[in-house]
mmCIF file of C-alpha atoms in Angstrom:
data_model
loop_
_atom_site.group_PDB
_atom_site.id
_atom_site.type_symbol
_atom_site.label_atom_id
_atom_site.label_comp_id
_atom_site.label_asym_id
_atom_site.label_seq_id
_atom_site.Cartn_x
_atom_site.Cartn_y
_atom_site.Cartn_z
ATOM 1 C CA MET W 1 31.990 264.774 77.734
ATOM 2 C CA GLN W 2 30.742 267.134 75.078
ATOM 3 C CA GLY W 3 30.615 270.905 74.957
ATOM 4 C CA GLN W 4 32.720 273.418 76.837
ATOM 5 C CA HIS W 5 32.050 276.161 79.330
ATOM 6 C CA PRO W 6 33.708 279.575 79.512
ATOM 7 C CA PRO W 7 36.648 279.851 81.921
ATOM 8 C CA ALA W 8 34.960 282.775 83.696
ATOM 9 C CA GLU W 9 32.265 280.482 85.072
ATOM 10 C CA LEU W 10 31.785 280.788 88.838
ATOM 11 C CA PRO W 11 33.510 277.986 90.811
ATOM 12 C CA SER W 12 30.302 277.167 92.690
ATOM 13 C CA LEU W 13 28.397 276.673 89.430
ATOM 14 C CA ARG W 14 31.212 274.600 87.950
ATOM 15 C CA ARG W 15 31.216 272.353 91.019
ATOM 16 C CA GLN W 16 27.477 271.820 90.741
ATOM 17 C CA LYS W 17 27.971 270.745 87.135
ATOM 18 C CA ILE W 18 30.788 268.409 88.181
ATOM 19 C CA LEU W 19 28.362 266.700 90.585
ATOM 20 C CA LEU W 20 25.834 266.300 87.766
ATOM 21 C CA LEU W 21 28.498 264.744 85.539
ATOM 22 C CA LEU W 22 29.503 262.422 88.375
ATOM 23 C CA GLU W 23 25.909 261.332 88.872
ATOM 24 C CA ARG W 24 25.548 260.685 85.149
ATOM 25 C CA ASP W 25 28.863 258.928 84.476
ATOM 26 C CA GLY W 26 29.675 257.262 87.795
ATOM 27 C CA LYS W 27 33.150 258.835 87.901
ATOM 28 C CA VAL W 28 34.951 261.959 86.733
ATOM 29 C CA MET W 29 38.576 262.453 85.706
ATOM 30 C CA ALA W 30 40.454 265.709 86.297
ATOM 31 C CA ALA W 31 41.995 265.779 82.820
ATOM 32 C CA GLU W 32 38.601 265.389 81.134
ATOM 33 C CA LEU W 33 36.997 267.996 83.390
ATOM 34 C CA SER W 34 39.830 270.406 82.620
ATOM 35 C CA ARG W 35 39.099 270.164 78.898
ATOM 36 C CA HIS W 36 35.350 270.200 79.432
ATOM 37 C CA PHE W 37 35.357 273.427 81.463
ATOM 38 C CA ALA W 38 38.397 274.998 79.750
ATOM 39 C CA VAL W 39 40.266 275.494 83.033
ATOM 40 C CA SER W 40 43.545 274.111 84.377
ATOM 41 C CA GLU W 41 43.806 270.728 86.065
ATOM 42 C CA ASP W 42 44.948 272.539 89.222
ATOM 43 C CA THR W 43 41.627 274.390 89.239
ATOM 44 C CA ILE W 44 39.726 271.134 88.851
ATOM 45 C CA ARG W 45 41.753 269.512 91.627
ATOM 46 C CA ARG W 46 40.804 272.393 93.916
ATOM 47 C CA ASP W 47 37.160 271.886 92.945
ATOM 48 C CA LEU W 48 37.356 268.184 93.746
ATOM 49 C CA ALA W 49 39.131 268.906 97.032
ATOM 50 C CA GLU W 50 36.311 271.267 98.037
ATOM 51 C CA LEU W 51 33.659 268.719 97.074
ATOM 52 C CA ASP W 52 35.506 265.989 98.951
ATOM 53 C CA ALA W 53 35.824 268.171 102.068
ATOM 54 C CA GLY W 54 32.074 268.719 101.921
ATOM 55 C CA GLY W 55 31.453 264.969 101.803
ATOM 56 C CA LEU W 56 29.986 265.145 98.295
ATOM 57 C CA VAL W 57 32.592 263.077 96.416
ATOM 58 C CA GLN W 58 35.378 260.605 97.143
ATOM 59 C CA ARG W 59 38.657 261.782 95.634
ATOM 60 C CA VAL W 60 40.811 259.155 93.935
ATOM 61 C CA HIS W 61 43.988 259.365 91.896
ATOM 62 C CA GLY W 62 43.186 261.425 88.803
ATOM 63 C CA GLY W 63 39.584 262.253 89.623
ATOM 64 C CA ALA W 64 36.651 261.432 91.886
ATOM 65 C CA LEU W 65 33.986 258.814 92.589
ATOM 66 C CA PRO W 66 30.585 259.028 94.267
ATOM 67 C CA ARG W 67 30.604 258.799 98.048
ATOM 68 C CA PRO W 68 28.222 256.191 99.481
ATOM 69 C CA LYS W 69 25.112 257.885 100.868
ATOM 70 C CA ASP W 70 25.454 256.440 104.366
ATOM 71 C CA SER W 71 29.249 256.768 104.543
ATOM 72 C CA GLY W 72 30.314 257.706 108.049
ATOM 73 C CA LYS W 73 26.939 257.083 109.720
ATOM 74 C CA ASP W 74 27.157 255.149 112.947
ATOM 75 C CA TYR W 75 25.737 251.642 113.188
ATOM 76 C CA PHE W 76 22.609 252.494 115.193
ATOM 77 C CA THR W 77 21.717 255.264 112.742
ATOM 78 C CA ARG W 78 21.990 252.915 109.778
ATOM 79 C CA VAL W 79 20.080 250.101 111.486
ATOM 80 C CA GLY W 80 17.367 252.483 112.692
ATOM 81 C CA GLU W 81 16.692 253.862 109.225
ATOM 82 C CA THR W 82 13.871 252.165 107.343
ATOM 83 C CA ASN W 83 15.333 250.799 104.120
ATOM 84 C CA GLU W 84 12.996 248.593 102.146
ATOM 85 C CA ALA W 85 15.673 247.971 99.499
ATOM 86 C CA LYS W 86 18.116 246.488 102.028
ATOM 87 C CA LEU W 87 15.405 244.248 103.447
ATOM 88 C CA ARG W 88 14.346 243.070 99.979
ATOM 89 C CA LEU W 89 17.939 242.268 99.004
ATOM 90 C CA ALA W 90 18.554 240.431 102.280
ATOM 91 C CA GLN W 91 15.440 238.285 101.884
ATOM 92 C CA TYR W 92 16.559 237.383 98.377
ATOM 93 C CA ALA W 93 20.122 236.541 99.423
ATOM 94 C CA VAL W 94 19.227 233.946 102.074
ATOM 95 C CA GLN W 95 18.311 231.451 99.337
ATOM 96 C CA TRP W 96 21.992 230.424 99.183
ATOM 97 C CA VAL W 97 22.121 229.387 102.837
ATOM 98 C CA GLN W 98 21.717 225.625 103.295
ATOM 99 C CA ASP W 99 21.289 223.396 106.314
ATOM 100 C CA GLY W 100 24.535 222.187 107.817
ATOM 101 C CA GLN W 101 26.701 224.985 106.443
ATOM 102 C CA THR W 102 29.232 227.103 108.291
ATOM 103 C CA VAL W 103 28.459 230.721 107.375
ATOM 104 C CA LEU W 104 30.494 233.863 108.049
ATOM 105 C CA PHE W 105 28.479 237.034 108.653
ATOM 106 C CA ASP W 106 30.476 240.227 108.193
ATOM 107 C CA SER W 107 29.428 243.374 110.049
ATOM 108 C CA GLY W 108 26.936 245.832 108.571
ATOM 109 C CA SER W 109 23.277 246.760 108.602
ATOM 110 C CA THR W 110 22.490 244.791 105.428
ATOM 111 C CA THR W 111 24.222 241.710 106.845
ATOM 112 C CA LEU W 112 22.106 242.090 109.984
ATOM 113 C CA HIS W 113 18.999 242.028 107.782
ATOM 114 C CA ILE W 114 20.286 238.810 106.190
ATOM 115 C CA ALA W 115 20.726 237.218 109.613
ATOM 116 C CA GLN W 116 17.179 238.262 110.559
ATOM 117 C CA SER W 117 15.751 236.891 107.282
ATOM 118 C CA LEU W 118 16.923 233.274 107.617
ATOM 119 C CA PRO W 119 14.295 230.493 107.684
ATOM 120 C CA ALA W 120 13.137 229.877 111.257
ATOM 121 C CA ASP W 121 14.152 226.189 111.206
ATOM 122 C CA ILE W 122 17.579 226.640 109.556
ATOM 123 C CA SER W 123 20.389 224.562 111.056
ATOM 124 C CA LEU W 124 23.910 225.931 110.671
ATOM 125 C CA THR W 125 27.040 227.220 112.361
ATOM 126 C CA ALA W 126 27.243 231.007 112.173
ATOM 127 C CA VAL W 127 30.460 232.948 112.772
ATOM 128 C CA THR W 128 30.590 236.729 113.188
ATOM 129 C CA ALA W 129 32.586 239.511 114.814
ATOM 130 C CA SER W 130 29.408 241.570 115.268
ATOM 131 C CA PRO W 131 27.628 241.261 118.653
ATOM 132 C CA MET W 132 24.412 242.660 117.136
ATOM 133 C CA ILE W 133 24.389 239.976 114.449
ATOM 134 C CA ALA W 134 25.273 237.304 117.030
ATOM 135 C CA VAL W 135 22.243 238.308 119.116
ATOM 136 C CA ALA W 136 20.001 238.179 116.026
ATOM 137 C CA LEU W 137 21.307 234.702 115.135
ATOM 138 C CA ALA W 138 20.791 233.490 118.715
ATOM 139 C CA GLU W 139 17.030 233.729 118.071
ATOM 140 C CA TYR W 140 17.280 230.596 115.895
ATOM 141 C CA PRO W 141 17.081 227.368 117.935
ATOM 142 C CA LYS W 142 19.170 225.322 115.462
ATOM 143 C CA VAL W 143 21.913 227.893 114.807
ATOM 144 C CA ARG W 144 25.177 227.548 116.713
ATOM 145 C CA VAL W 145 26.668 231.046 117.050
ATOM 146 C CA ILE W 146 30.401 231.680 117.345
ATOM 147 C CA LEU W 147 31.275 235.264 118.229
ATOM 148 C CA ALA W 148 34.804 236.507 117.563
ATOM 149 C CA GLY W 149 35.901 238.746 120.429
ATOM 150 C CA GLY W 150 38.225 241.730 120.545
ATOM 151 C CA GLN W 151 38.159 245.503 120.709
ATOM 152 C CA LEU W 152 34.763 246.862 119.704
ATOM 153 C CA ASN W 153 34.626 249.589 117.079
ATOM 154 C CA PRO W 154 31.788 251.919 118.232
ATOM 155 C CA ALA W 155 31.080 253.015 114.645
ATOM 156 C CA THR W 156 30.587 249.514 113.229
ATOM 157 C CA LEU W 157 29.826 247.582 116.453
ATOM 158 C CA SER W 158 32.223 244.904 115.276
ATOM 159 C CA ALA W 159 35.231 243.368 117.036
ATOM 160 C CA SER W 160 38.784 243.621 115.736
ATOM 161 C CA GLY W 161 42.262 242.722 116.937
ATOM 162 C CA HIS W 162 44.566 239.696 117.113
ATOM 163 C CA GLU W 163 42.166 237.414 119.006
ATOM 164 C CA ALA W 164 39.313 237.896 116.551
ATOM 165 C CA LEU W 165 41.690 237.558 113.613
ATOM 166 C CA ARG W 166 43.220 234.285 114.843
ATOM 167 C CA MET W 167 39.817 232.754 115.484
ATOM 168 C CA ILE W 168 38.503 233.580 112.009
ATOM 169 C CA GLN W 169 41.715 232.360 110.370
ATOM 170 C CA GLY W 170 41.124 228.983 112.015
ATOM 171 C CA ILE W 171 37.699 228.511 110.395
ATOM 172 C CA LYS W 172 36.852 226.986 107.033
ATOM 173 C CA ALA W 173 33.438 228.298 106.054
ATOM 174 C CA ASP W 174 31.130 227.285 103.241
ATOM 175 C CA LEU W 175 29.743 230.776 102.700
ATOM 176 C CA MET W 176 30.386 234.406 103.617
ATOM 177 C CA PHE W 177 28.079 237.391 103.433
ATOM 178 C CA THR W 178 30.320 240.439 103.228
ATOM 179 C CA GLY W 179 29.337 243.909 104.313
ATOM 180 C CA VAL W 180 29.931 246.640 101.739
ATOM 181 C CA CYS W 181 30.916 250.229 102.480
ATOM 182 C CA ALA W 182 31.884 250.811 98.855
ATOM 183 C CA ILE W 183 32.620 248.660 95.816
ATOM 184 C CA HIS W 184 34.257 249.655 92.547
ATOM 185 C CA PRO W 185 35.105 247.227 89.709
ATOM 186 C CA GLU W 186 38.623 248.612 89.306
ATOM 187 C CA ILE W 187 39.453 249.456 92.932
ATOM 188 C CA GLY W 188 37.650 246.663 94.760
ATOM 189 C CA ILE W 189 35.753 246.513 98.038
ATOM 190 C CA SER W 190 36.869 249.281 100.370
ATOM 191 C CA SER W 191 36.114 250.378 103.920
ATOM 192 C CA LEU W 192 35.893 253.582 105.892
ATOM 193 C CA HIS W 193 37.492 251.877 108.920
ATOM 194 C CA PHE W 194 41.114 250.715 108.870
ATOM 195 C CA ASP W 195 40.812 248.375 111.859
ATOM 196 C CA GLU W 196 38.138 246.179 110.269
ATOM 197 C CA VAL W 197 40.137 245.480 107.084
ATOM 198 C CA PRO W 198 42.188 242.514 108.445
ATOM 199 C CA ILE W 199 39.035 240.850 109.822
ATOM 200 C CA LYS W 200 37.245 241.206 106.496
ATOM 201 C CA GLN W 201 40.289 239.878 104.614
ATOM 202 C CA ALA W 202 40.497 236.858 106.928
ATOM 203 C CA MET W 203 36.817 236.119 106.300
ATOM 204 C CA PHE W 204 37.394 236.207 102.540
ATOM 205 C CA ASP W 205 40.330 233.819 102.921
ATOM 206 C CA SER W 206 38.275 231.440 105.083
ATOM 207 C CA ALA W 207 35.176 231.174 102.880
ATOM 208 C CA SER W 208 34.623 228.893 99.876
ATOM 209 C CA GLU W 209 31.972 231.236 98.479
ATOM 210 C CA VAL W 210 31.476 234.977 99.039
ATOM 211 C CA ILE W 211 28.296 236.959 98.400
ATOM 212 C CA ALA W 212 28.123 240.750 98.569
ATOM 213 C CA VAL W 213 24.671 242.241 99.131
ATOM 214 C CA THR W 214 24.463 245.994 98.642
ATOM 215 C CA THR W 215 22.218 248.842 97.640
ATOM 216 C CA ALA W 216 23.039 250.614 94.371
ATOM 217 C CA ASP W 217 24.516 253.716 96.039
ATOM 218 C CA LYS W 218 27.574 251.677 97.123
ATOM 219 C CA LEU W 219 28.348 250.640 93.530
ATOM 220 C CA GLY W 220 31.127 252.571 91.797
ATOM 221 C CA ALA W 221 32.153 254.192 95.090
ATOM 222 C CA MET W 222 35.358 254.022 97.122
ATOM 223 C CA GLU W 223 36.454 254.466 100.715
ATOM 224 C CA PRO W 224 40.059 254.989 101.905
ATOM 225 C CA PHE W 225 41.009 251.405 102.842
ATOM 226 C CA VAL W 226 40.874 248.642 100.226
ATOM 227 C CA VAL W 227 39.842 245.199 101.504
ATOM 228 C CA VAL W 228 40.046 242.928 98.441
ATOM 229 C CA PRO W 229 39.699 243.190 94.652
ATOM 230 C CA CYS W 230 36.238 242.534 93.252
ATOM 231 C CA ASN W 231 37.260 239.249 91.637
ATOM 232 C CA ARG W 232 37.254 237.691 95.124
ATOM 233 C CA LEU W 233 33.448 237.808 94.978
ATOM 234 C CA HIS W 234 31.324 235.012 93.569
ATOM 235 C CA ARG W 235 27.970 236.812 93.618
ATOM 236 C CA LEU W 236 26.839 240.409 93.854
ATOM 237 C CA VAL W 237 23.214 241.045 94.818
ATOM 238 C CA THR W 238 22.038 244.600 94.239
ATOM 239 C CA GLU W 239 19.063 246.703 93.189
ATOM 240 C CA GLN W 240 17.357 246.431 89.820
ATOM 241 C CA GLU W 241 17.649 250.175 89.306
ATOM 242 C CA ALA W 242 21.265 251.350 89.420
ATOM 243 C CA PRO W 243 21.409 254.638 87.450
ATOM 244 C CA GLY W 244 24.860 255.749 86.329
ATOM 245 C CA VAL W 245 26.475 252.430 87.320
ATOM 246 C CA ASP W 246 28.234 250.131 84.851
ATOM 247 C CA ILE W 247 26.984 246.740 86.040
ATOM 248 C CA GLU W 248 28.797 245.038 83.171
ATOM 249 C CA GLY W 249 32.099 246.094 84.731
ATOM 250 C CA TYR W 250 31.418 243.663 87.573
ATOM 251 C CA ARG W 251 30.215 240.866 85.301
ATOM 252 C CA GLN W 252 33.392 241.142 83.224
ATOM 253 C CA LEU W 253 35.331 240.203 86.367
ATOM 254 C CA GLY W 254 33.510 236.866 86.503
ATOM 255 C CA ILE W 255 31.038 237.905 89.212
ATOM 256 C CA GLU W 256 27.462 236.668 88.994
ATOM 257 C CA VAL W 257 25.446 239.873 89.312
ATOM 258 C CA LEU W 258 21.823 239.544 90.405
ATOM 259 C CA GLN W 259 19.584 242.618 90.351
ATOM 260 C CA VAL W 260 16.457 242.430 92.483
#
């Protein structure tokens, strides 16, 4: 950060500039902002708290990260929104699905698009805790669908609980498509919903290969509940244009990053 601003600057203006810095750099640190704006770190922490309360940033220790654009939206809202980028990424990602595989489908609107984009004659065993994804997979005559049951989360329309967890732990899958609420190279994959974390972790443990498919707004972001570190991924499929995101940070972790 270069240049400084007078301490008398209005808080509202300073917060707008913090958002611009966050958009440019992908993260902001309280200590750096304090020097940049010539105000105390307590003042900056209050600014970040206000921005977080307004849903504009995600506070983390020492600073803030971008908040995913669809964070907190319910499942039907996300599925009902037309998103050409998600569809394009999903259609690209299905190239790694092969006949005869056992594939885990995590919950999420992008994962639903993947399920809907499979070749019509694909033959595989599909496992999911999402009833919506199970219904989509049931359209394929050669796909055997295994649905993990449990308590349904109305926000994600995915099952959780001991029964679902035990079933997934008993499966050895060739491939997993993981849903992404937020992903940060240092923090990992994180979720807005605490109850879905054990299910996601069990899927990671059960799969030989894991692919994350996500739009660019989820990159460099964080939600409250960490699922796994990023090095548990094998591939990351995301958008070609990812302004303000350090893609190399993911590649340095050994992840194959593919931008479509």
